[in-house]
C-alpha cells in the first residue's frame, strides 16, 4: 500500500486543509504514516507564512523531509507555498509546489511525478480566484469536535497581515454544500461543529440574499447536531440578524472569539482595523444582552509599531473592563511585504515582551474569574481523547458550550458523549468537575 505523511504548520484552516488533502490520498488507497517515518512514498508539508518565522520553520521542515527519504515525493502546499513558490523550488529535493488552491489536482501531479521526476510549480495567482474550493472532509482523526470550513480568504488587508495575499479574497462555500457536510458529520457521530474559515464571519459577503445568520438557521435545523460554534467573528459581523439567532437558537454555543488586536483607537487605525474601541465594547454589550453568560475570547497583538506606553495602558484598561474569558496574546512580529513591517517606529523586543507578560497575567486572572462564576453550575461537556494525559490519570475532560475546559473522573468510554458535569473547582486553564449523568446515545445509533 502506498503511504503519505503530513506535516502542518500554522492555523486551524491549514489543519483543515491537510485533512482535506488526506481524503484525496485515502481515496486512492494510500495509508497515512507518521511524519517521522523514513519510508513514506509522499511527504506533504502544508506551510504557513503568517510571520517571517513561519517561512523559516516551513523551510526547515521541508529540508527535514528531503533528508528523511530522498527517494520520496516532496510536495509543499499552503500559504508560504502560495506566496513564494520559487523560493521553495530552490530547496533541493522539492518535487511539487501547490499553493492554497487547485488541490483537487494534487493527485494528478503526484501521478505525473511518479512517471517523470521533473519539479512542478502548480501555483497560480490567487487574487483572481472568486470560487470557494470544495474539498470534502467527512471525518477527523482524534477530534470530538468536527471542523467545517465555510469560507476562504479575506478582503480586509490589515496592515500587519499577509493573509489576503496567500489566501486571496473572501469566498463563501455554497450553503447546500455546508449543510450536506454537516449532515455527513452528524451521521459520523459528531455533535459539535466548529465553523471555520480565514475570515469566518465574512461568510455570505459574496453571496446574494444569503448571509451568516441564514446559514446558522439552516444548520440549527440539522437533526442530531447539538452545538454550533463559530471559530472567529469580527465585532462588525455580529449583526442584528446574528444576534437574533443567538437569542433564539438553542444550538449556538455561548462562546465567541472576537479578535480585538488592540485596545487603543490610534493603534487600531494604524492596523487598519475597521472599528473603534467604543464600537467593539458596544457590540460586546449587545451580545451579553442576548446571551448573559457568554464567553468572549480574543486575540491581541502587543507592541504594534508606534504603540506607546500610554496606548498600551489604554488597551490594558479596556481589556480589563470588557472582562474576556481568555486572550491569546502575540508580540507583534514583522511580516515582510506588509505595510506595518515598513513602519518606522518599531517597538523594542524587550518592551514588547514585558507587555506580553502583563497581558498574559491579566488573561489568567480573567480566565479564573470567568470560571468562578460557574462553580456549582451543571454544564454539558463532550469529553475528548486523553491521549496526552492532559487531564491526569483516571480523568477525562472536554469543553462546555461556553468554552470552559473541565476535567472529571471518568473513563475513555465517555469520549464523544454528551455528559452533564458540575463544576466544583475553578481553574484558570482547566476546572475540575463531577459527572452528574451521561445524556447520551452511542454515535452509531445516530448514523
Ligand atoms: S481580518 Fe485582518 S488579520 Fe484577519 S485575515 Fe484579514 S487581513 Fe488578516
Short mmCIF file of C-alpha atoms and ligand atoms in Angstrom, two decimals:
data_model
loop_
_atom_site.label_atom_id
_atom_site.label_comp_id
_atom_site.label_asym_id
_atom_site.label_seq_id
_atom_site.Cartn_x
_atom_site.Cartn_y
_atom_site.Cartn_z
CA UNK A 1 0.00 0.00 0.00
CA UNK A 2 1.48 3.43 -0.88
CA UNK A 3 1.97 5.77 2.05
CA UNK A 4 1.81 9.50 2.72
CA UNK A 5 3.00 11.60 5.68
CA UNK A 6 1.79 15.11 6.52
CA UNK A 7 3.25 18.00 8.46
CA UNK A 8 1.05 21.03 9.08
CA UNK A 9 2.19 24.44 10.25
CA UNK A 10 0.02 27.36 11.24
CA UNK A 11 -3.66 27.88 11.84
CA UNK A 12 -6.80 25.77 12.11
CA UNK A 13 -7.67 26.35 8.48
CA UNK A 14 -4.36 24.83 7.44
CA UNK A 15 -5.05 21.78 9.61
CA UNK A 16 -8.44 21.52 7.96
CA UNK A 17 -6.88 21.71 4.50
CA UNK A 18 -4.48 18.91 5.46
CA UNK A 19 -7.42 16.72 6.43
CA UNK A 20 -8.96 17.52 3.03
CA UNK A 21 -5.75 16.55 1.21
CA UNK A 22 -5.56 13.34 3.24
CA UNK A 23 -9.04 12.43 1.92
CA UNK A 24 -7.66 12.72 -1.64
CA UNK A 25 -4.83 10.30 -0.86
CA UNK A 26 -7.13 7.99 1.08
CA UNK A 27 -9.49 7.75 -1.90
CA UNK A 28 -6.53 6.43 -3.94
CA UNK A 29 -5.73 3.71 -1.43
CA UNK A 30 -2.91 5.41 0.50
CA UNK A 31 -2.24 4.79 4.15
CA UNK A 32 -1.13 7.65 6.39
CA UNK A 33 2.12 7.23 8.31
CA UNK A 34 3.85 9.39 10.88
CA UNK A 35 5.97 12.24 9.57
CA UNK A 36 8.93 10.77 11.48
CA UNK A 37 8.75 7.59 9.34
CA UNK A 38 11.59 7.24 6.84
CA UNK A 39 9.64 5.13 4.37
CA UNK A 40 6.72 7.31 3.25
CA UNK A 41 6.26 7.48 -0.53
CA UNK A 42 5.00 11.05 -0.36
CA UNK A 43 5.65 13.79 2.22
CA UNK A 44 3.26 16.73 2.20
CA UNK A 45 4.31 19.86 4.08
CA UNK A 46 1.41 22.28 4.48
CA UNK A 47 3.16 25.56 5.18
CA UNK A 48 2.38 28.83 6.93
CA UNK A 49 3.56 32.34 6.16
CA UNK A 50 1.82 34.43 8.80
CA UNK A 51 5.16 35.67 10.20
CA UNK A 52 8.70 35.55 8.85
CA UNK A 53 9.32 32.77 11.38
CA UNK A 54 6.54 30.76 9.72
CA UNK A 55 8.55 30.81 6.48
CA UNK A 56 11.76 29.77 8.20
CA UNK A 57 10.12 26.93 10.09
CA UNK A 58 8.43 25.76 6.88
CA UNK A 59 11.82 25.61 5.10
CA UNK A 60 13.35 23.62 7.98
CA UNK A 61 10.57 21.04 7.88
CA UNK A 62 10.83 20.70 4.09
CA UNK A 63 14.59 20.04 4.39
CA UNK A 64 13.97 17.53 7.14
CA UNK A 65 11.56 15.58 4.90
CA UNK A 66 14.05 15.60 2.00
CA UNK A 67 16.77 14.20 4.28
CA UNK A 68 14.45 11.62 5.76
CA UNK A 69 13.70 9.94 2.46
CA UNK A 70 15.46 11.39 -0.61
CA UNK A 71 13.51 9.00 -2.88
CA UNK A 72 10.11 10.15 -1.71
CA UNK A 73 7.98 12.75 -3.50
CA UNK A 74 8.13 16.01 -1.54
CA UNK A 75 5.02 18.14 -2.03
CA UNK A 76 4.77 21.61 -0.47
CA UNK A 77 1.39 23.30 -0.11
CA UNK A 78 -0.25 26.12 1.84
CA UNK A 79 0.34 29.82 2.43
CA UNK A 80 4.12 30.03 2.14
CA UNK A 81 3.95 27.88 -0.99
CA UNK A 82 1.37 30.27 -2.42
CA UNK A 83 3.42 33.43 -1.79
CA UNK A 84 6.94 32.13 -2.52
CA UNK A 85 6.87 29.11 -4.87
CA UNK A 86 10.26 29.89 -6.44
CA UNK A 87 11.96 30.10 -3.04
CA UNK A 88 10.59 26.67 -2.21
CA UNK A 89 11.53 25.08 -5.53
CA UNK A 90 15.08 26.26 -4.88
CA UNK A 91 15.27 23.83 -1.98
CA UNK A 92 16.89 20.73 -3.37
CA UNK A 93 14.62 17.70 -3.36
CA UNK A 94 11.28 19.54 -3.61
CA UNK A 95 9.15 17.97 -6.34
CA UNK A 96 5.87 19.81 -6.22
CA UNK A 97 4.58 23.18 -5.04
CA UNK A 98 0.81 23.72 -4.79
CA UNK A 99 -0.47 26.82 -3.03
CA UNK A 100 -3.82 27.38 -1.37
CA UNK A 101 -5.93 26.41 -4.38
CA UNK A 102 -6.18 23.69 -7.08
CA UNK A 103 -5.73 20.98 -4.50
CA UNK A 104 -8.14 18.77 -6.41
CA UNK A 105 -5.33 18.41 -8.98
CA UNK A 106 -2.87 17.24 -6.34
CA UNK A 107 -3.18 13.55 -7.18
CA UNK A 108 -2.73 14.19 -10.91
CA UNK A 109 0.56 15.94 -10.15
CA UNK A 110 1.64 13.03 -7.94
CA UNK A 111 0.91 10.58 -10.80
CA UNK A 112 2.92 12.71 -13.23
CA UNK A 113 5.84 12.77 -10.81
CA UNK A 114 5.70 9.01 -10.41
CA UNK A 115 6.39 8.58 -14.12
CA UNK A 116 8.58 11.62 -14.70
CA UNK A 117 10.59 13.23 -11.91
CA UNK A 118 10.58 16.89 -13.04
CA UNK A 119 9.79 19.54 -10.38
CA UNK A 120 6.31 21.05 -10.83
CA UNK A 121 5.29 24.57 -9.87
CA UNK A 122 1.49 24.42 -9.83
CA UNK A 123 0.93 27.77 -8.11
CA UNK A 124 -1.15 30.37 -9.92
CA UNK A 125 -2.41 33.83 -8.99
CA UNK A 126 -4.89 33.59 -6.12
CA UNK A 127 -6.10 37.18 -6.35
CA UNK A 128 -8.22 36.29 -9.39
CA UNK A 129 -9.96 33.39 -7.69
CA UNK A 130 -13.57 34.02 -6.75
CA UNK A 131 -14.81 30.47 -6.14
CA UNK A 132 -14.66 28.54 -2.89
CA UNK A 133 -12.74 25.32 -3.49
CA UNK A 134 -14.92 22.41 -2.45
CA UNK A 135 -12.97 19.81 -0.51
CA UNK A 136 -14.72 17.08 1.38
CA UNK A 137 -13.77 16.33 4.98
CA UNK A 138 -16.21 13.75 6.34
CA UNK A 139 -14.25 12.83 9.49
CA UNK A 140 -11.32 13.89 11.65
CA UNK A 141 -8.68 11.80 13.35
CA UNK A 142 -8.56 12.34 17.15
CA UNK A 143 -11.23 15.00 17.39
CA UNK A 144 -14.52 15.14 19.22
CA UNK A 145 -15.43 18.37 17.52
CA UNK A 146 -15.75 18.49 13.75
CA UNK A 147 -14.45 21.45 11.83
CA UNK A 148 -16.41 22.61 8.85
CA UNK A 149 -14.81 25.11 6.53
CA UNK A 150 -17.38 27.57 5.21
CA UNK A 151 -15.21 30.40 3.94
CA UNK A 152 -11.80 31.15 2.47
CA UNK A 153 -9.74 34.34 2.04
CA UNK A 154 -10.11 37.86 3.39
CA UNK A 155 -10.83 41.35 1.98
CA UNK A 156 -9.59 43.33 4.97
CA UNK A 157 -5.90 43.93 4.33
CA UNK A 158 -4.98 44.79 7.93
CA UNK A 159 -1.56 46.45 7.82
CA UNK A 160 0.21 43.66 9.75
CA UNK A 161 -1.25 40.75 7.80
CA UNK A 162 -0.13 38.94 4.65
CA UNK A 163 -3.07 36.53 4.60
CA UNK A 164 -5.11 38.13 1.79
CA UNK A 165 -2.05 37.66 -0.45
CA UNK A 166 -1.71 33.98 0.44
CA UNK A 167 -5.39 33.07 0.65
CA UNK A 168 -6.96 35.51 -1.80
CA UNK A 169 -10.20 37.44 -1.43
CA UNK A 170 -13.16 36.26 0.61
CA UNK A 171 -15.18 33.38 -0.88
CA UNK A 172 -18.10 31.52 0.71
CA UNK A 173 -18.92 27.85 0.42
CA UNK A 174 -22.36 27.16 -1.07
CA UNK A 175 -24.96 26.71 1.66
CA UNK A 176 -26.17 23.42 0.18
CA UNK A 177 -22.65 22.03 0.42
CA UNK A 178 -22.21 23.24 4.03
CA UNK A 179 -25.49 21.64 5.07
CA UNK A 180 -24.71 18.38 3.26
CA UNK A 181 -21.32 18.21 5.01
CA UNK A 182 -23.00 18.95 8.38
CA UNK A 183 -25.41 16.03 7.86
CA UNK A 184 -22.47 13.79 6.98
CA UNK A 185 -20.55 14.82 10.12
CA UNK A 186 -23.55 14.23 12.36
CA UNK A 187 -24.02 10.79 10.77
CA UNK A 188 -20.36 10.08 11.59
CA UNK A 189 -21.14 10.76 15.27
CA UNK A 190 -20.07 14.39 15.75
CA UNK A 191 -22.26 16.51 17.98
CA UNK A 192 -20.39 19.74 17.69
CA UNK A 193 -19.43 21.57 14.54
CA UNK A 194 -16.95 24.43 14.53
CA UNK A 195 -17.49 26.70 11.55
CA UNK A 196 -14.07 27.64 10.27
CA UNK A 197 -12.58 29.98 7.72
CA UNK A 198 -9.90 32.61 7.29
CA UNK A 199 -12.44 35.34 7.95
CA UNK A 200 -15.33 33.12 9.00
CA UNK A 201 -17.73 35.91 9.89
CA UNK A 202 -17.39 37.26 6.35
CA UNK A 203 -19.50 34.33 5.20
CA UNK A 204 -22.06 35.47 2.65
CA UNK A 205 -20.37 38.77 1.68
CA UNK A 206 -20.02 37.39 -1.85
CA UNK A 207 -23.43 35.72 -1.95
CA UNK A 208 -26.75 37.24 -2.90
CA UNK A 209 -29.57 37.21 -0.37
CA UNK A 210 -27.89 34.72 1.93
CA UNK A 211 -25.69 35.51 4.90
CA UNK A 212 -24.14 34.00 8.01
CA UNK A 213 -27.36 34.29 10.02
CA UNK A 214 -29.26 32.39 7.29
CA UNK A 215 -26.63 29.67 7.37
CA UNK A 216 -26.85 29.42 11.16
CA UNK A 217 -30.62 28.95 10.94
CA UNK A 218 -30.21 26.24 8.31
CA UNK A 219 -27.65 24.47 10.50
CA UNK A 220 -29.94 24.84 13.50
CA UNK A 221 -32.38 22.55 11.65
CA UNK A 222 -29.84 19.73 11.23
CA UNK A 223 -31.17 16.93 13.37
CA UNK A 224 -28.70 15.30 15.75
CA UNK A 225 -26.40 18.34 15.74
CA UNK A 226 -26.15 19.65 19.30
CA UNK A 227 -23.72 22.52 19.11
CA UNK A 228 -22.69 25.09 16.56
CA UNK A 229 -19.58 27.13 17.28
CA UNK A 230 -18.09 29.89 15.12
CA UNK A 231 -14.30 29.77 15.22
CA UNK A 232 -13.89 33.54 14.94
CA UNK A 233 -16.03 36.54 14.06
CA UNK A 234 -15.36 40.27 13.82
CA UNK A 235 -17.40 42.59 16.06
CA UNK A 236 -18.88 44.28 12.99
CA UNK A 237 -20.09 40.94 11.64
CA UNK A 238 -22.32 40.34 14.63
CA UNK A 239 -25.35 41.96 13.05
CA UNK A 240 -28.87 42.23 14.46
CA UNK A 241 -29.75 39.17 12.39
CA UNK A 242 -26.91 37.19 14.00
CA UNK A 243 -27.95 38.45 17.46
CA UNK A 244 -31.43 37.17 16.75
CA UNK A 245 -30.03 33.67 16.09
CA UNK A 246 -28.19 33.84 19.42
CA UNK A 247 -31.41 34.79 21.14
CA UNK A 248 -33.48 32.01 19.70
CA UNK A 249 -31.32 29.05 18.69
CA UNK A 250 -30.50 26.59 21.45
CA UNK A 251 -27.65 25.11 19.42
CA UNK A 252 -25.45 28.18 19.27
CA UNK A 253 -22.55 27.88 21.71
CA UNK A 254 -22.27 30.62 24.30
CA UNK A 255 -18.80 31.41 23.04
CA UNK A 256 -17.46 33.97 20.61
CA UNK A 257 -13.91 34.58 19.58
CA UNK A 258 -13.84 38.22 18.51
CA UNK A 259 -10.36 39.48 17.57
CA UNK A 260 -9.67 42.84 19.21
CA UNK A 261 -5.96 43.11 18.24
CA UNK A 262 -5.53 46.42 20.12
CA UNK A 263 -7.47 48.35 22.74
CA UNK A 264 -6.50 51.84 21.64
CA UNK A 265 -8.04 53.77 18.74
CA UNK A 266 -4.77 55.13 17.36
CA UNK A 267 -3.29 51.65 17.18
CA UNK A 268 -6.48 50.20 15.70
CA UNK A 269 -6.42 52.83 12.99
CA UNK A 270 -2.78 52.16 12.13
CA UNK A 271 -3.61 48.47 11.98
CA UNK A 272 -6.44 49.37 9.59
CA UNK A 273 -8.95 47.54 11.74
CA UNK A 274 -12.47 48.67 10.97
CA UNK A 275 -13.84 49.55 14.41
CA UNK A 276 -13.14 51.79 17.36
CA UNK A 277 -12.75 50.65 20.95
CA UNK A 278 -16.20 52.11 21.75
CA UNK A 279 -17.85 50.25 18.85
CA UNK A 280 -16.25 46.99 19.90
CA UNK A 281 -17.34 47.43 23.53
CA UNK A 282 -20.89 48.26 22.46
CA UNK A 283 -21.08 45.09 20.39
CA UNK A 284 -19.96 43.02 23.36
CA UNK A 285 -22.62 44.68 25.50
CA UNK A 286 -25.28 43.68 22.98
CA UNK A 287 -24.07 40.09 22.74
CA UNK A 288 -24.17 39.81 26.51
CA UNK A 289 -27.70 41.14 26.47
CA UNK A 290 -28.68 38.27 24.16
CA UNK A 291 -26.58 35.63 25.91
CA UNK A 292 -25.84 36.66 29.51
CA UNK A 293 -23.17 34.05 30.37
CA UNK A 294 -21.40 34.15 27.04
CA UNK A 295 -17.63 33.57 26.93
CA UNK A 296 -15.82 36.18 24.86
CA UNK A 297 -12.28 35.28 23.86
CA UNK A 298 -9.98 37.40 21.75
CA UNK A 299 -6.62 37.88 20.03
CA UNK A 300 -4.35 40.77 20.89
CA UNK A 301 -1.17 41.94 19.17
CA UNK A 302 1.23 43.70 21.51
CA UNK A 303 3.93 46.17 20.51
CA UNK A 304 2.50 47.15 17.14
CA UNK A 305 4.70 49.87 15.58
CA UNK A 306 4.04 53.19 17.29
CA UNK A 307 2.35 51.68 20.36
CA UNK A 308 3.40 53.95 23.26
CA UNK A 309 3.17 53.07 26.96
CA UNK A 310 0.07 55.18 27.17
CA UNK A 311 -1.61 53.42 24.24
CA UNK A 312 -0.72 50.05 25.72
CA UNK A 313 -2.14 51.12 29.09
CA UNK A 314 -5.36 52.30 27.43
CA UNK A 315 -5.63 48.85 25.88
CA UNK A 316 -4.90 47.09 29.16
CA UNK A 317 -7.65 49.05 30.93
CA UNK A 318 -10.10 48.47 28.13
CA UNK A 319 -9.47 44.69 28.08
CA UNK A 320 -9.86 44.53 31.83
CA UNK A 321 -13.13 46.38 31.71
CA UNK A 322 -14.51 44.11 28.97
CA UNK A 323 -13.65 41.02 31.04
CA UNK A 324 -12.62 38.48 28.40
CA UNK A 325 -12.76 34.84 29.35
CA UNK A 326 -9.41 34.32 27.59
CA UNK A 327 -6.98 36.35 25.48
CA UNK A 328 -4.45 34.98 23.00
CA UNK A 329 -1.59 37.43 23.20
CA UNK A 330 1.04 37.74 20.48
CA UNK A 331 4.04 40.05 20.31
CA UNK A 332 3.93 41.97 17.03
CA UNK A 333 6.16 40.19 14.55
CA UNK A 334 7.24 41.84 11.31
CA UNK A 335 5.90 40.24 8.17
CA UNK A 336 7.89 41.25 5.10
CA UNK A 337 5.65 42.67 2.41
CA UNK A 338 3.11 44.22 4.77
CA UNK A 339 2.74 47.99 5.40
CA UNK A 340 3.39 47.58 9.15
CA UNK A 341 6.78 45.98 8.51
CA UNK A 342 7.81 49.23 6.80
CA UNK A 343 6.57 51.49 9.61
CA UNK A 344 9.41 53.32 11.26
CA UNK A 345 8.53 53.37 14.93
CA UNK A 346 9.02 49.66 15.64
CA UNK A 347 8.83 48.74 19.33
CA UNK A 348 11.82 47.20 21.14
CA UNK A 349 11.61 43.46 21.74
CA UNK A 350 12.16 43.92 25.46
CA UNK A 351 9.26 46.34 25.77
CA UNK A 352 7.09 44.03 23.69
CA UNK A 353 7.83 41.04 25.87
CA UNK A 354 7.17 42.91 29.10
CA UNK A 355 3.78 43.99 27.70
CA UNK A 356 3.00 40.44 26.55
CA UNK A 357 3.61 39.18 30.10
CA UNK A 358 1.35 41.82 31.58
CA UNK A 359 -1.47 40.82 29.27
CA UNK A 360 -0.94 37.10 29.81
CA UNK A 361 -1.22 37.70 33.57
CA UNK A 362 -4.37 39.71 33.00
CA UNK A 363 -5.77 36.94 30.81
CA UNK A 364 -5.14 34.34 33.51
CA UNK A 365 -6.90 36.45 36.12
CA UNK A 366 -9.86 36.90 33.79
CA UNK A 367 -9.93 33.19 32.89
CA UNK A 368 -10.16 32.31 36.58
CA UNK A 369 -12.84 34.86 37.37
CA UNK A 370 -14.90 33.64 34.43
CA UNK A 371 -14.63 30.01 35.66
CA UNK A 372 -15.52 31.11 39.22
CA UNK A 373 -18.88 32.36 38.01
CA UNK A 374 -19.84 28.79 37.17
CA UNK A 375 -18.97 27.00 40.41
CA UNK A 376 -21.90 24.75 41.29
CA UNK A 377 -23.37 25.04 37.76
CA UNK A 378 -24.02 21.91 35.74
CA UNK A 379 -22.57 22.18 32.25
CA UNK A 380 -22.68 19.90 29.22
CA UNK A 381 -19.27 18.55 28.26
CA UNK A 382 -18.28 16.44 25.27
CA UNK A 383 -15.11 14.65 26.52
CA UNK A 384 -12.09 14.44 24.24
CA UNK A 385 -9.34 11.84 23.96
CA UNK A 386 -6.94 11.98 26.88
CA UNK A 387 -4.03 10.59 24.75
CA UNK A 388 -1.57 13.14 26.03
CA UNK A 389 -2.72 12.64 29.61
CA UNK A 390 -3.52 16.35 29.94
CA UNK A 391 -6.46 15.68 32.24
CA UNK A 392 -4.48 13.39 34.56
CA UNK A 393 -4.72 9.72 35.44
CA UNK A 394 -8.25 8.27 35.52
CA UNK A 395 -9.63 11.62 34.39
CA UNK A 396 -11.31 12.75 31.26
CA UNK A 397 -12.27 16.19 30.08
CA UNK A 398 -13.52 18.48 27.41
CA UNK A 399 -15.18 21.81 26.72
CA UNK A 400 -18.52 23.18 27.77
CA UNK A 401 -20.50 25.17 25.23
CA UNK A 402 -19.10 28.33 26.85
CA UNK A 403 -15.56 27.08 26.36
CA UNK A 404 -14.65 26.13 29.91
CA UNK A 405 -12.29 23.19 29.92
CA UNK A 406 -13.41 20.83 32.64
CA UNK A 407 -11.69 17.62 33.80
CA UNK A 408 -13.57 15.00 35.77
CA UNK A 409 -13.22 11.39 36.86
CA UNK A 410 -14.30 9.07 34.09
CA UNK A 411 -13.20 6.50 31.55
CA UNK A 412 -12.38 6.73 27.85
CA UNK A 413 -15.78 5.22 27.09
CA UNK A 414 -17.26 8.67 27.62
CA UNK A 415 -15.27 10.25 24.79
CA UNK A 416 -17.63 11.98 22.36
CA UNK A 417 -20.70 11.55 24.56
CA UNK A 418 -22.68 14.44 25.92
CA UNK A 419 -22.08 14.49 29.71
CA UNK A 420 -23.61 16.70 32.39
CA UNK A 421 -20.84 17.83 34.70
CA UNK A 422 -20.96 20.01 37.81
CA UNK A 423 -18.09 22.50 38.11
CA UNK A 424 -16.61 22.13 41.62
CA UNK A 425 -13.18 23.74 41.49
CA UNK A 426 -12.48 26.62 39.13
CA UNK A 427 -9.10 26.91 37.40
CA UNK A 428 -7.54 29.48 35.08
CA UNK A 429 -7.00 26.87 32.37
CA UNK A 430 -8.77 23.71 33.48
CA UNK A 431 -11.50 23.47 36.10
CA UNK A 432 -12.43 20.33 38.00
CA UNK A 433 -15.87 18.85 37.81
CA UNK A 434 -18.04 15.94 38.87
CA UNK A 435 -20.01 13.81 36.46
CA UNK A 436 -23.73 14.14 37.11
CA UNK A 437 -25.01 11.99 34.27
CA UNK A 438 -24.41 10.89 30.68
CA UNK A 439 -27.06 12.21 28.34
CA UNK A 440 -26.20 10.15 25.50
CA UNK A 441 -26.84 7.58 22.86
CA UNK A 442 -23.96 5.85 21.04
CA UNK A 443 -22.66 7.72 17.97
CA UNK A 444 -23.51 4.65 15.86
CA UNK A 445 -27.16 5.00 16.84
CA UNK A 446 -27.20 8.37 15.20
CA UNK A 447 -25.93 7.13 11.88
S1 LIG B 1 -9.05 40.37 9.07
FE1 LIG B 1 -7.00 41.28 9.00
S2 LIG B 1 -5.85 39.90 10.32
FE2 LIG B 1 -7.65 38.76 9.76
S3 LIG B 1 -7.03 37.57 7.92
FE3 LIG B 1 -7.98 39.51 7.23
S4 LIG B 1 -6.27 40.89 6.90
FE4 LIG B 1 -5.51 39.20 8.21
#
